[in-house]
Short mmCIF file of C-alpha atoms and ligand atoms in Angstrom, two decimals:
data_model
loop_
_atom_site.label_atom_id
_atom_site.label_comp_id
_atom_site.label_asym_id
_atom_site.label_seq_id
_atom_site.Cartn_x
_atom_site.Cartn_y
_atom_site.Cartn_z
CA MET A 1 -53.07 -37.99 41.34
CA ARG A 2 -50.45 -35.49 40.31
CA LEU A 3 -48.80 -33.31 42.85
CA VAL A 4 -48.77 -29.55 42.57
CA PHE A 5 -46.40 -27.98 45.07
CA GLU A 6 -45.19 -24.40 44.83
CA GLN A 7 -43.05 -22.41 47.25
CA ILE A 8 -44.17 -18.79 47.07
CA ARG A 9 -42.23 -15.75 48.32
CA SER A 10 -45.01 -13.76 49.91
CA GLY A 11 -43.09 -10.69 51.14
CA GLY A 12 -42.59 -9.57 54.74
CA ASP A 13 -39.38 -10.84 56.31
CA ARG A 14 -38.42 -13.26 53.52
CA ASN A 15 -41.67 -15.14 54.23
CA PHE A 16 -42.49 -18.33 52.36
CA GLY A 17 -46.01 -19.65 51.78
CA TYR A 18 -47.07 -22.71 49.81
CA LEU A 19 -49.61 -23.93 47.29
CA LEU A 20 -50.18 -27.68 47.49
CA GLY A 21 -52.71 -29.60 45.46
CA ASP A 22 -53.86 -32.67 43.59
CA ARG A 23 -54.07 -31.76 39.91
CA GLU A 24 -56.36 -34.67 38.99
CA ALA A 25 -58.82 -33.86 41.75
CA GLY A 26 -58.54 -30.12 41.02
CA ALA A 27 -58.23 -29.44 44.75
CA GLY A 28 -55.60 -27.54 46.68
CA VAL A 29 -54.70 -25.70 49.87
CA LEU A 30 -52.82 -22.47 50.61
CA ILE A 31 -50.38 -22.52 53.49
CA ASP A 32 -49.58 -19.19 55.21
CA PRO A 33 -50.64 -17.02 52.23
CA SER A 34 -49.63 -13.77 53.96
CA TYR A 35 -48.74 -10.33 52.54
CA SER A 36 -49.75 -11.22 48.97
CA PRO A 37 -52.78 -13.55 49.12
CA GLU A 38 -53.75 -12.52 45.58
CA THR A 39 -50.52 -14.06 44.25
CA PHE A 40 -51.35 -17.38 45.91
CA VAL A 41 -54.88 -17.36 44.50
CA GLU A 42 -53.53 -16.49 41.02
CA ARG A 43 -51.16 -19.47 41.18
CA ALA A 44 -54.02 -21.76 42.26
CA THR A 45 -56.16 -20.50 39.37
CA ALA A 46 -53.27 -20.98 36.92
CA GLN A 47 -52.96 -24.58 38.15
CA SER A 48 -56.77 -25.07 37.88
CA LEU A 49 -57.02 -25.84 41.60
CA SER A 50 -60.04 -25.02 43.70
CA ILE A 51 -58.81 -24.06 47.18
CA THR A 52 -60.57 -25.96 49.97
CA HIS A 53 -58.49 -24.77 52.95
CA VAL A 54 -56.24 -21.93 54.00
CA ILE A 55 -53.86 -23.45 56.53
CA ASN A 56 -51.80 -21.58 59.11
CA THR A 57 -48.69 -23.14 60.62
CA HIS A 58 -49.09 -20.78 63.61
CA SER A 59 -50.82 -17.57 64.64
CA HIS A 60 -48.05 -14.98 64.20
CA PRO A 61 -49.36 -12.08 62.10
CA ASP A 62 -46.66 -12.43 59.43
CA HIS A 63 -48.21 -15.83 58.62
CA THR A 64 -51.88 -14.94 59.06
CA ASN A 65 -52.27 -11.39 57.68
CA GLY A 66 -53.51 -12.71 54.32
CA ASN A 67 -56.15 -15.05 55.79
CA GLU A 68 -59.18 -12.83 55.42
CA ARG A 69 -58.45 -11.93 51.81
CA ALA A 70 -57.45 -15.50 50.85
CA LEU A 71 -60.60 -16.93 52.44
CA SER A 72 -62.90 -14.41 50.76
CA LEU A 73 -61.26 -14.89 47.34
CA THR A 74 -61.49 -18.69 47.49
CA GLY A 75 -64.47 -19.52 49.73
CA ALA A 76 -62.13 -21.90 51.58
CA VAL A 77 -62.20 -22.58 55.33
CA LEU A 78 -59.38 -21.92 57.77
CA ALA A 79 -57.47 -24.91 59.16
CA ALA A 80 -55.03 -24.48 62.05
CA HIS A 81 -54.34 -25.64 65.60
CA PRO A 82 -57.50 -25.65 67.78
CA MET A 83 -56.10 -22.81 69.96
CA ILE A 84 -56.72 -20.43 67.02
CA ARG A 85 -60.37 -21.61 66.89
CA PRO A 86 -60.45 -22.22 63.13
CA SER A 87 -63.35 -23.80 61.23
CA ALA A 88 -61.20 -26.88 60.64
CA PRO A 89 -59.15 -27.61 63.79
CA LEU A 90 -55.88 -29.53 63.32
CA ASP A 91 -55.19 -31.41 66.53
CA ASP A 92 -51.91 -33.26 66.93
CA GLY A 93 -51.99 -36.18 64.48
CA ALA A 94 -55.04 -34.89 62.58
CA THR A 95 -55.13 -35.46 58.83
CA LEU A 96 -56.53 -33.23 56.12
CA SER A 97 -57.30 -34.61 52.66
CA VAL A 98 -56.37 -32.59 49.57
CA GLY A 99 -57.79 -34.69 46.75
CA ALA A 100 -55.89 -37.97 47.11
CA LEU A 101 -53.12 -36.28 49.11
CA ARG A 102 -53.08 -36.44 52.87
CA LEU A 103 -51.53 -33.86 55.15
CA THR A 104 -50.83 -34.83 58.74
CA ALA A 105 -50.53 -32.09 61.36
CA HIS A 106 -48.07 -32.46 64.23
CA HIS A 107 -48.30 -30.07 67.17
CA VAL A 108 -44.84 -28.57 67.76
CA PRO A 109 -45.04 -25.80 70.38
CA GLY A 110 -42.04 -23.66 71.36
CA HIS A 111 -41.70 -20.78 68.89
CA CYS A 112 -45.48 -20.40 69.25
CA ALA A 113 -47.86 -22.43 71.46
CA ASP A 114 -50.25 -23.14 68.56
CA HIS A 115 -47.59 -24.19 66.05
CA VAL A 116 -48.18 -27.19 63.77
CA VAL A 117 -46.03 -28.66 61.02
CA LEU A 118 -47.63 -30.43 58.06
CA TYR A 119 -46.37 -33.68 56.60
CA GLU A 120 -47.31 -35.32 53.30
CA SER A 121 -45.97 -38.87 53.49
CA VAL A 122 -46.16 -40.02 49.83
CA HIS A 123 -43.89 -37.27 48.50
CA ARG A 124 -42.27 -36.76 51.94
CA LEU A 125 -42.90 -33.05 52.13
CA LEU A 126 -42.54 -31.43 55.55
CA ILE A 127 -43.81 -27.86 55.88
CA THR A 128 -42.03 -26.64 58.99
CA GLY A 129 -43.25 -23.04 59.42
CA ASP A 130 -41.15 -21.27 62.04
CA LEU A 131 -40.12 -24.40 63.97
CA LEU A 132 -37.26 -25.41 61.68
CA PHE A 133 -35.49 -23.28 59.10
CA VAL A 134 -32.56 -24.19 56.84
CA GLY A 135 -29.63 -23.99 59.27
CA LYS A 136 -31.52 -22.63 62.26
CA VAL A 137 -34.67 -22.91 64.35
CA GLY A 138 -37.50 -20.60 65.37
CA GLY A 139 -36.87 -17.86 67.91
CA THR A 140 -38.17 -18.30 71.46
CA GLN A 141 -39.07 -15.77 74.15
CA ASN A 142 -37.61 -17.52 77.20
CA ASP A 143 -35.90 -20.68 78.42
CA ALA A 144 -39.19 -22.49 79.05
CA ASP A 145 -40.27 -21.97 75.43
CA ALA A 146 -36.80 -22.94 74.21
CA ARG A 147 -37.06 -26.24 76.17
CA THR A 148 -40.49 -26.85 74.66
CA GLU A 149 -39.08 -26.18 71.19
CA TRP A 150 -36.20 -28.61 71.79
CA ARG A 151 -38.69 -31.34 72.75
CA SER A 152 -40.85 -30.55 69.69
CA LEU A 153 -37.80 -30.84 67.41
CA GLN A 154 -36.66 -34.10 68.99
CA ARG A 155 -40.15 -35.57 68.68
CA LEU A 156 -40.44 -34.44 65.05
CA LEU A 157 -37.18 -36.23 64.21
CA THR A 158 -38.78 -39.49 65.41
CA LEU A 159 -41.89 -38.91 63.27
CA VAL A 160 -40.45 -38.19 59.82
CA PRO A 161 -37.77 -39.95 57.73
CA GLY A 162 -34.38 -38.44 56.89
CA ASP A 163 -35.28 -38.00 53.24
CA ALA A 164 -38.29 -35.81 54.06
CA THR A 165 -37.80 -32.41 52.42
CA VAL A 166 -37.97 -29.36 54.67
CA TRP A 167 -40.04 -26.36 53.54
CA PRO A 168 -39.69 -23.49 56.03
CA GLY A 169 -41.76 -20.37 56.73
CA HIS A 170 -38.90 -17.96 55.97
CA ASP A 171 -35.95 -17.91 53.58
CA TYR A 172 -33.40 -17.58 56.39
CA GLY A 173 -30.91 -20.19 55.20
CA VAL A 174 -28.25 -20.57 52.54
CA ARG A 175 -30.82 -22.52 50.46
CA PRO A 176 -34.62 -22.18 50.25
CA SER A 177 -35.26 -25.80 51.31
CA SER A 178 -33.49 -28.78 52.80
CA THR A 179 -33.99 -32.33 54.00
CA ILE A 180 -34.23 -33.71 57.51
CA ALA A 181 -31.00 -35.66 56.92
CA LEU A 182 -29.12 -32.53 55.81
CA GLU A 183 -30.44 -30.57 58.77
CA THR A 184 -29.53 -33.25 61.31
CA GLU A 185 -26.01 -33.24 59.85
CA THR A 186 -25.50 -29.48 59.46
CA ASN A 187 -28.00 -27.44 61.49
CA PRO A 188 -26.11 -26.33 64.63
CA PHE A 189 -29.31 -26.46 66.70
CA LEU A 190 -30.01 -30.08 65.72
CA LEU A 191 -26.38 -31.01 66.34
CA CYS A 192 -26.74 -30.04 70.01
CA PRO A 193 -26.26 -33.17 72.12
CA ASP A 194 -28.83 -32.15 74.72
CA GLU A 195 -31.30 -29.52 75.88
CA ALA A 196 -28.70 -27.56 77.89
CA ALA A 197 -26.44 -27.21 74.84
CA PHE A 198 -29.46 -26.11 72.77
CA LEU A 199 -30.24 -23.37 75.31
CA ARG A 200 -26.59 -22.26 75.38
CA LEU A 201 -26.45 -22.05 71.57
CA LYS A 202 -29.64 -19.97 71.54
CA ALA A 203 -28.09 -17.52 74.02
CA GLU A 204 -24.84 -17.30 72.04
CA TRP A 205 -26.46 -17.33 68.57
CA PRO A 206 -25.76 -13.70 67.49
CA GLN A 207 -22.01 -14.25 67.94
CA VAL A 208 -22.07 -17.78 66.44
CA LYS A 209 -24.01 -16.51 63.44
CA GLN A 210 -21.41 -13.82 62.83
CA ARG A 211 -18.56 -16.30 63.18
CA LEU A 212 -20.18 -18.72 60.70
CA GLY A 213 -20.90 -15.89 58.23
CA LEU A 214 -24.64 -16.64 58.09
CA LYS A 215 -27.32 -14.37 56.69
ZN1 ZN B 1 -43.52 -17.04 63.81
#
């Protein structure tokens, strides 16, 4: 097995999608190939990977608008949380094989009810979608969703090791990727001691962001 893993700038609002595959098996998946699905398919072809699945981290249009084109170009099937009713449902804890690689889906609602993150445990790759960005977390519509997101983040931190690398759905941070250890030490939302502090930081974020000079 040899890992292929590419972070692809798809367009939109600094959106990131991913190509992940097993070079020896010649099999790969596309994750959130929105805005420019052709680019993702070109990269897969260049890497001699046959795409078995298009995976969505969640159902927001800026992550799914390339699905139809990506699926028709590759003949792959859609994999996502069961709420989206995909051909290949990814329940919490479900695994998806990509050649000899194994992706595990974890259900992490909050930013979106059908959100999953994907974890590859051999190389410790964590594709976090819009749950966790470098230096921030996904936006939420109300306090109930923010509480749900807090619980999803706390649970995720118990599921993956500190040296797992973080691969987000948007380039919102000062770097395009991170690690769980770096985020737990520097991400203001993960430094919150409890749920109430997390909710307060969300409410005050525009001012905090300005003060910290963040993008
Ligand atoms: Zn989103």
